[in-house]
Structures are given as structure tokens and as C-alpha cells.
PDB file of C-alpha atoms in Angstrom:
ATOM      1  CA  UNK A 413       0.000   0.000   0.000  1.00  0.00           C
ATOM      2  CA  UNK A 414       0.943   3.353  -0.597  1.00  0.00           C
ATOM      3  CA  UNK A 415       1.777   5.558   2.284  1.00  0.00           C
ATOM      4  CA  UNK A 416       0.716   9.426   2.007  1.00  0.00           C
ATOM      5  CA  UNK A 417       1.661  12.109   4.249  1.00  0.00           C
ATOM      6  CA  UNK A 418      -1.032  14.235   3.659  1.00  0.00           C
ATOM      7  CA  UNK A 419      -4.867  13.332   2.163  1.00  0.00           C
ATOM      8  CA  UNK A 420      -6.215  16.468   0.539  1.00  0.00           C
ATOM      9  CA  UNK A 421      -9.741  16.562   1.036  1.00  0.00           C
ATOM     10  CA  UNK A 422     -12.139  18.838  -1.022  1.00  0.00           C
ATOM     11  CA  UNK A 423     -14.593  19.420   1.404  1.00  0.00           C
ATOM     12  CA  UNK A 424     -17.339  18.247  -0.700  1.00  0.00           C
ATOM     13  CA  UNK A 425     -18.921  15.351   1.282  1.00  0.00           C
ATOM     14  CA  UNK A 426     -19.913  12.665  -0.691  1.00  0.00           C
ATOM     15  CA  UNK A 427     -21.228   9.122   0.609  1.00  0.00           C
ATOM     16  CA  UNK A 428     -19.370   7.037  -2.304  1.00  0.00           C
ATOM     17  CA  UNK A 429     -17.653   3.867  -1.280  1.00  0.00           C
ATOM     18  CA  UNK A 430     -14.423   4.845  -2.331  1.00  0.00           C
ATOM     19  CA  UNK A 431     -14.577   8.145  -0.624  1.00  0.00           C
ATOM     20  CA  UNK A 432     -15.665   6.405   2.542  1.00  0.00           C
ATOM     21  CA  UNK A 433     -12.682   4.194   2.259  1.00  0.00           C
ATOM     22  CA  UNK A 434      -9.636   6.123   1.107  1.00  0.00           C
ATOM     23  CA  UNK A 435     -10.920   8.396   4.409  1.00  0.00           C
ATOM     24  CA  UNK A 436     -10.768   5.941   6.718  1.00  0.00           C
ATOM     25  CA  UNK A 437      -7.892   5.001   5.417  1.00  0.00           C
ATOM     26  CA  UNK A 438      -6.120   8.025   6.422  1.00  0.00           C
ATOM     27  CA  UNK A 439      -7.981   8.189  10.002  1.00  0.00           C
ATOM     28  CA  UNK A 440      -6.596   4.261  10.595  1.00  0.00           C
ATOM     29  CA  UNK A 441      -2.746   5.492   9.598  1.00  0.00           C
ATOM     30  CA  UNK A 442      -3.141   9.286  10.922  1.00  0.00           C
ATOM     31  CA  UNK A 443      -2.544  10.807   8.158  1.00  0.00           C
ATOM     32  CA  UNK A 444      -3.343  14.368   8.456  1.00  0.00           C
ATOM     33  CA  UNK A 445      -6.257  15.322   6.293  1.00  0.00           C
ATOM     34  CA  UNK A 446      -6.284  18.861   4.897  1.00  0.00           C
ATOM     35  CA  UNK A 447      -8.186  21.088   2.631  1.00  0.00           C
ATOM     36  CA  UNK A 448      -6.493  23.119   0.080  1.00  0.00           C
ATOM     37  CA  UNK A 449      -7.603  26.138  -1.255  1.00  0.00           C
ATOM     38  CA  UNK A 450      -7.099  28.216  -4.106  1.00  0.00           C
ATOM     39  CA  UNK A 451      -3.973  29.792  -3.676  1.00  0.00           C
ATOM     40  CA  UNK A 452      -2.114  26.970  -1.568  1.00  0.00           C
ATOM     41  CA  UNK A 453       1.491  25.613  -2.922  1.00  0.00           C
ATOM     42  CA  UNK A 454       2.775  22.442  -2.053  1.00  0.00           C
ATOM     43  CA  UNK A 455       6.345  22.158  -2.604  1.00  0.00           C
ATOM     44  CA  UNK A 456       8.128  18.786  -2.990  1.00  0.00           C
ATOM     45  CA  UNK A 457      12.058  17.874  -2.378  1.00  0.00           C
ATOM     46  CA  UNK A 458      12.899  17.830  -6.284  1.00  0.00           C
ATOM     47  CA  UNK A 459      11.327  21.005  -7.270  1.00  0.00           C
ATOM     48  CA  UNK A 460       7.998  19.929  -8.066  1.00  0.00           C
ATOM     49  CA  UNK A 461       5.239  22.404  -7.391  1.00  0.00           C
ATOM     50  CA  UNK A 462       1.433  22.021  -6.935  1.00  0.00           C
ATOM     51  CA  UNK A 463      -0.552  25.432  -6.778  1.00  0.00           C
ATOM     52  CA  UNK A 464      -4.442  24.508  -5.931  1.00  0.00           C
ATOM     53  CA  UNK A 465      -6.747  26.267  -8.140  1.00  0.00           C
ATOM     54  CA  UNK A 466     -10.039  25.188  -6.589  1.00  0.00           C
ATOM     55  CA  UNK A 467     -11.822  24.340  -5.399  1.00  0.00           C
ATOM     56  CA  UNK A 468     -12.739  27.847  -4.070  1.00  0.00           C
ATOM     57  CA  UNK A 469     -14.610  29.083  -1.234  1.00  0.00           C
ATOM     58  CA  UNK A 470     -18.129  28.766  -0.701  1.00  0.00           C
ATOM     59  CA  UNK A 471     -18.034  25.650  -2.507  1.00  0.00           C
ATOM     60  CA  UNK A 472     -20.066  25.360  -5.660  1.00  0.00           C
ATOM     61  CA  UNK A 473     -23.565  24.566  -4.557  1.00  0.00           C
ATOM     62  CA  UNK A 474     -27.118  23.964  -6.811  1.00  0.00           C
ATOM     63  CA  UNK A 475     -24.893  23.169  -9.768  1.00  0.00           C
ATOM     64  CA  UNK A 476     -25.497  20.381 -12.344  1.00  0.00           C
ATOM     65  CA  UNK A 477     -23.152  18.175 -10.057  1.00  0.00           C
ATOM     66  CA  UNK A 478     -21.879  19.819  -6.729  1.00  0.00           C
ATOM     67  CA  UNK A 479     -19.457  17.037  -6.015  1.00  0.00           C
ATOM     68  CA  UNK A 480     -17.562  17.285  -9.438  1.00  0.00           C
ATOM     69  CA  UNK A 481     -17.486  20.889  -9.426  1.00  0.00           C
ATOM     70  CA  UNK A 482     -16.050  21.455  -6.176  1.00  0.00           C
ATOM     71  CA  UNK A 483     -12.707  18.797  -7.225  1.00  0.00           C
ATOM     72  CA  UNK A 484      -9.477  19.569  -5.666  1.00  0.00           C
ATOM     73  CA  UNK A 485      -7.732  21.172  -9.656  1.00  0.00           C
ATOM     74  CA  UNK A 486      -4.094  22.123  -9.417  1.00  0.00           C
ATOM     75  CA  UNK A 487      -1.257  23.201 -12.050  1.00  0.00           C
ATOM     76  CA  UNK A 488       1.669  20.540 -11.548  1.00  0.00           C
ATOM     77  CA  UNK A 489       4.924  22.234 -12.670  1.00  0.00           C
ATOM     78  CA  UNK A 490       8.536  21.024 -12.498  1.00  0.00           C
ATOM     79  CA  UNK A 491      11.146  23.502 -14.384  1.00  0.00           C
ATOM     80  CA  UNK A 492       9.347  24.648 -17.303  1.00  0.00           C
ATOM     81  CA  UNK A 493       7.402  21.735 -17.548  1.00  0.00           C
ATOM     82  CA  UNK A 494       3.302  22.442 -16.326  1.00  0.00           C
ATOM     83  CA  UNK A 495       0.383  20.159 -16.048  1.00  0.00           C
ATOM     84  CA  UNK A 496      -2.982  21.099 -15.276  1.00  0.00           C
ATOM     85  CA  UNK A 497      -5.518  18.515 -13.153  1.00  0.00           C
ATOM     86  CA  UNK A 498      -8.964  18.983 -13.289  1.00  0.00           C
ATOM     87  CA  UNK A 499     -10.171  16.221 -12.044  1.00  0.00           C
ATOM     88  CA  UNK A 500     -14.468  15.809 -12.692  1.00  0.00           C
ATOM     89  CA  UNK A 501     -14.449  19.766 -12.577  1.00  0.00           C
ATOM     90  CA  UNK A 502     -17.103  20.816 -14.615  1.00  0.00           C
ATOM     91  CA  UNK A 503     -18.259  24.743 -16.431  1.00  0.00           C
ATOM     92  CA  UNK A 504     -19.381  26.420 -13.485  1.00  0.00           C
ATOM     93  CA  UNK A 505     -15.446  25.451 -11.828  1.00  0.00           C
ATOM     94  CA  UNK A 506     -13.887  26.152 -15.157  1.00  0.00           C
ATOM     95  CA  UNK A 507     -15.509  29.490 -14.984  1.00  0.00           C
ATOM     96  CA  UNK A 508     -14.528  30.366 -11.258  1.00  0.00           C
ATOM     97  CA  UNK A 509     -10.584  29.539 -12.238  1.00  0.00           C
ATOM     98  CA  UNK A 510     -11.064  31.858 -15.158  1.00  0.00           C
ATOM     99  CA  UNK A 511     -12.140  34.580 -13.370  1.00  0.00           C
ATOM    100  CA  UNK A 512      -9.451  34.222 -10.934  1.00  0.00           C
ATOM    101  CA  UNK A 513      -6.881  35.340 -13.731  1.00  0.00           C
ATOM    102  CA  UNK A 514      -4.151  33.050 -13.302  1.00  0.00           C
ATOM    103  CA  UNK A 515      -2.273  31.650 -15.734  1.00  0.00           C
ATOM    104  CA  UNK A 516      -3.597  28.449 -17.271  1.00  0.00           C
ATOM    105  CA  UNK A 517      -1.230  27.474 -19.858  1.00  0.00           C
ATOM    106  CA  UNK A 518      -0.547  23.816 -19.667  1.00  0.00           C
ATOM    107  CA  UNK A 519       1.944  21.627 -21.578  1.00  0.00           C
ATOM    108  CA  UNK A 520      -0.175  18.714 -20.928  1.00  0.00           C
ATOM    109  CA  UNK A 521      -4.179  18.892 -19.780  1.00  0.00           C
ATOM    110  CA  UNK A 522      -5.794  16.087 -17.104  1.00  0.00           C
ATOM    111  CA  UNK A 523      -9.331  16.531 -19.394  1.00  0.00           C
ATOM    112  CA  UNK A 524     -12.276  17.157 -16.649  1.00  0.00           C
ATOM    113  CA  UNK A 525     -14.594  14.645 -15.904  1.00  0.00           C
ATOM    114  CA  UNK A 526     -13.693  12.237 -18.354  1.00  0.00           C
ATOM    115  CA  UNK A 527     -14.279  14.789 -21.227  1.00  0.00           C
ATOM    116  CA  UNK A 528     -17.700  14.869 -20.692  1.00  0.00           C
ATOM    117  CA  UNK A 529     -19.875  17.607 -22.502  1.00  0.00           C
ATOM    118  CA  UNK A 530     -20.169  19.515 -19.219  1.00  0.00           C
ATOM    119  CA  UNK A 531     -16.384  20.371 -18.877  1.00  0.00           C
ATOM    120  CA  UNK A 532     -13.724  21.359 -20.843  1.00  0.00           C
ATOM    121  CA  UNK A 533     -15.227  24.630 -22.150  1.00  0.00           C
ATOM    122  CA  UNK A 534     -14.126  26.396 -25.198  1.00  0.00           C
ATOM    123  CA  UNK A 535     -12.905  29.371 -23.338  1.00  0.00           C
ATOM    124  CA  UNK A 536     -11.303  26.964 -20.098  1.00  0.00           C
ATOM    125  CA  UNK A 537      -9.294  25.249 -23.075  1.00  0.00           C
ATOM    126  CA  UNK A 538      -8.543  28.043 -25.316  1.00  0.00           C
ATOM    127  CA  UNK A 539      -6.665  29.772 -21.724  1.00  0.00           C
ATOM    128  CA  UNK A 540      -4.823  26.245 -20.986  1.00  0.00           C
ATOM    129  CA  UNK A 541      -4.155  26.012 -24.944  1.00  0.00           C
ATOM    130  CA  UNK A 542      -2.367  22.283 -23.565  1.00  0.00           C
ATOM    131  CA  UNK A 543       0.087  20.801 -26.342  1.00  0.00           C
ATOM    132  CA  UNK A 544      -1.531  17.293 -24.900  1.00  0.00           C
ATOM    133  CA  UNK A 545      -4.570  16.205 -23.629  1.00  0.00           C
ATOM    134  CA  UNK A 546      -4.943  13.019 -21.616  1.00  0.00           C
ATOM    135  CA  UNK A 547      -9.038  11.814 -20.815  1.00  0.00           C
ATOM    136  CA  UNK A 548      -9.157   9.038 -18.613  1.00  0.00           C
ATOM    137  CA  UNK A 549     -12.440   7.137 -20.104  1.00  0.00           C
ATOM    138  CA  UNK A 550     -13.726   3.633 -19.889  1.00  0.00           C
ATOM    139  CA  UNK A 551     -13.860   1.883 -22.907  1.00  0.00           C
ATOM    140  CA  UNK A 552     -17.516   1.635 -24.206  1.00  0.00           C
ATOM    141  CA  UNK A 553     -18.926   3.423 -21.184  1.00  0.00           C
ATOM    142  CA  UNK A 554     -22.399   4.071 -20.670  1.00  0.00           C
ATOM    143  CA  UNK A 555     -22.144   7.796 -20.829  1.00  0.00           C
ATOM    144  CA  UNK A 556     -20.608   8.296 -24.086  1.00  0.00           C
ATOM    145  CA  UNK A 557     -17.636  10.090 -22.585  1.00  0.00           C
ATOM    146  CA  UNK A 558     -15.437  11.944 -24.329  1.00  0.00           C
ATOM    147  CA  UNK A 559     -18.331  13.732 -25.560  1.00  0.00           C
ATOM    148  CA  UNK A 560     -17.314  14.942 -29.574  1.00  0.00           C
ATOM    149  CA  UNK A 561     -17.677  18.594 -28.631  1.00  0.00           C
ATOM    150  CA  UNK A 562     -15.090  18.275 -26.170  1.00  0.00           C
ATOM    151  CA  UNK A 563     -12.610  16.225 -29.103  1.00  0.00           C
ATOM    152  CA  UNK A 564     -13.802  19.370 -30.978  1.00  0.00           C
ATOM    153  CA  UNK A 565     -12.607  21.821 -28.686  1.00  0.00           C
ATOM    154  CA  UNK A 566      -9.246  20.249 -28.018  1.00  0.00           C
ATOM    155  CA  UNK A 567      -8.855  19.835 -31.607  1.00  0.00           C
ATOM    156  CA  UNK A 568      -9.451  23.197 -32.315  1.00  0.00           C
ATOM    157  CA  UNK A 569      -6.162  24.303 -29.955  1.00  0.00           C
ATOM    158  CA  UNK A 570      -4.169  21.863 -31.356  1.00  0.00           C
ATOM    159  CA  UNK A 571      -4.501  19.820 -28.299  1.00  0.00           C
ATOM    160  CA  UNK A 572      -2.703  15.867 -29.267  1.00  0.00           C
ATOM    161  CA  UNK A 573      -5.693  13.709 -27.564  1.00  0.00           C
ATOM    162  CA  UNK A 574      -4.610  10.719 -25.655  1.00  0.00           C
ATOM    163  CA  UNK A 575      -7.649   8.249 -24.722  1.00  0.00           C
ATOM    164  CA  UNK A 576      -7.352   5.599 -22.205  1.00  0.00           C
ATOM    165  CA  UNK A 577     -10.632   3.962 -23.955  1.00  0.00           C
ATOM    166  CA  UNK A 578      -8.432   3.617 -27.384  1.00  0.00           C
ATOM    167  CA  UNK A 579      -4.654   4.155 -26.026  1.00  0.00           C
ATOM    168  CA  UNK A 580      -4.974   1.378 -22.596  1.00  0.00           C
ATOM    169  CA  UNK A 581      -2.233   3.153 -20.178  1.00  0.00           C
ATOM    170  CA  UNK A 582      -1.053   6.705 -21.158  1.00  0.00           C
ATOM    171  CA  UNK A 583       2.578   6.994 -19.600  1.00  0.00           C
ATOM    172  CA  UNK A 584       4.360  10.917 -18.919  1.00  0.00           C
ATOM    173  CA  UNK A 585       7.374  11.603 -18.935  1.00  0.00           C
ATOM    174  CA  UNK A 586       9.272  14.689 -18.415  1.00  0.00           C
ATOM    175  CA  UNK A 587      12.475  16.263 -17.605  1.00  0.00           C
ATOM    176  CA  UNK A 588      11.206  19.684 -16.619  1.00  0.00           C
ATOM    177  CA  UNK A 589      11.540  20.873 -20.134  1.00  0.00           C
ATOM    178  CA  UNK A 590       9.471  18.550 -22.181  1.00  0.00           C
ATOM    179  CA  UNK A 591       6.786  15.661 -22.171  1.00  0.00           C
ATOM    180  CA  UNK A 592       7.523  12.082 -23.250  1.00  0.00           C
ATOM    181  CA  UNK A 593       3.747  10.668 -23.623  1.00  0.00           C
ATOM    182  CA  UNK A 594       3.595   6.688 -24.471  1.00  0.00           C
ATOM    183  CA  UNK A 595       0.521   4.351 -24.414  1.00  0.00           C
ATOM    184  CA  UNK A 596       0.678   0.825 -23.561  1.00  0.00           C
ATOM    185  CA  UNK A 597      -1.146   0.365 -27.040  1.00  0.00           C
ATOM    186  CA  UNK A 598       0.344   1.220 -30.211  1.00  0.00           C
ATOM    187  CA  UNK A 599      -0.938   4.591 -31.759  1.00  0.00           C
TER     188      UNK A 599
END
């Protein structure tokens, strides 16, 4: 098992299984659980930075989906190198980063909620303008995720799309300067 020193919690409370569990896993090892906000910077040993970009404060209520609007999103950067997470963020979160100003360009883009039709705006994308886009999807799922207006939208920047449906494992590599992107399957 992995061990974490810190569980970043959203705030959102949700009663899912896996939430349930990955929380009392923390309580049973004491690891601290906190809440970052936008603004917060976690610093690692080797120069890797994580600034949280939501979710912000009040949380995101009487949305189309509370719980994936108010996920924990953060820019990843190491040297040059920056990668945007988004986990199941959808508009209304996309919209409360962009009015917060910051800078959103992304070498590679974490695609929101599995590239649904209810993230990945035109305007979120167009301000990360990511060189790569990775959706994490299930193969034949019943939602029809990535939704082709989200494809669109990436295409439209430029965006290289990596699918987990189609590519199996999508593999990142970089050394602060560039990305290395493989796929278990061949493209």
C-alpha cells in the first residue's frame, strides 16, 4: 500500500464507497487530512510544485453536479514543464478559475470529468491552450464520454488527444523541459 503524508480533502462530502474508504484510510494510519484552497502551494524535495486552483470558497452549490465541481484542480509544474488537473471539474469550476486570472497554460491537460460535454469549455481550453490532452475514459462506457464537442474543442487548440478507452495506459514523462507521452497500445 501506498503511504501518504497528507490526504487532501475537497470538502465536498460525498457518501461514495471509495470516498468512505480512502478516508478511513487516512484516520486508521493518521494521516493528516487537509483542505487546500485556491492559492495553496505544495512544494516537494525535487522542485515539483502544486498550486491549488479550486476548489474555491463557498463551494459550488445547486450546480449540475456539486461534487464534481467542487474537485481539488491544481497546475503541476517542475522547471518549465506544467500540467494542469482537473479532475471531474465541470463549467461552473472552469468558470470560477477563469475569473481568478491566473495563468492556465498547460503543456499537458488532465481533461475534466472524463471529457464529458459539461467540462472542458471552449474558453477553459482556449486559456490552458495544452500541447496534450490526456481523458481518462472507460472503454464503451455508458455515458458516451469523451463527448465529440469536447474532441472538438481540443482539436481546435491543437490539443494531441490521448484516450485511455483507445490508447490502454497513457505513460508521462518529463524532464522539466518537455513531455515524453507513451501508451501501452500502439498509436
Amino acid at each position: 500500500m501506498l503511504r501518504a503524508d497528507e490526504f487532501a480533502d475537497s470538502g465536498q462530502r460525498y457518501g461514495g464507497y471509495a470516498y468512505k474508504d480512502a478516508l478511513a484510510v487516512a484516520h486508521e494510519q493518521n494521516v493528516p487530512i487537509i483542505f487546500p484552497r485556491v492559492g495553496t502551494v505544495w512544494r516537494t524535495d525535487d522542485g515539483v510544485w502544486l498550486t491549488f486552483l479550486g476548489p474555491s470558497l463557498p463551494l459550488i452549490t445547486g450546480s449540475r453536479n456539486d461534487i464534481n465541481n467542487n474537485s481539488i484542480v491544481f497546475m503541476l509544474q517542475y522547471k518549465s514543464f506544467r500540467m494542469l488537473f482537473t479532475g471531474d471539474a465541470g463549467a461552473e469550476a472552469e468558470q470560477r478559475i477563469l475569473d481568478e486570472g491566473v495563468d492556465l497554460h498547460a503543456d499537458v491537460l488532465k481533461v475534466g470529468h472524463h471529457g464529458s460535454a459539461y467540462s472542458s469549455t471552449p474558453d477553459f481550453i482556449a486559456a490552458v491552450h495544452p500541447r496534450y490532452a490526456i481523458i481518462s475514459v472507460g472503454r464503451h462506457n455508458l455515458f458516451g464520454h469523451p463527448a465529440p464537442s469536447t474532441l472538438e474543442t481540443l482539436q481546435r487548440v491543437g490539443a494531441r488527444v490521448y484516450r485511455t478507452d483507445e490508447d490502454a495506459a497513457v505513460i508521462l514523462e518529463s524532464d522539466g523541459n518537455a513531455a515524453l507521452i507513451s501508451t501501452t497500445l500502439p498509436r
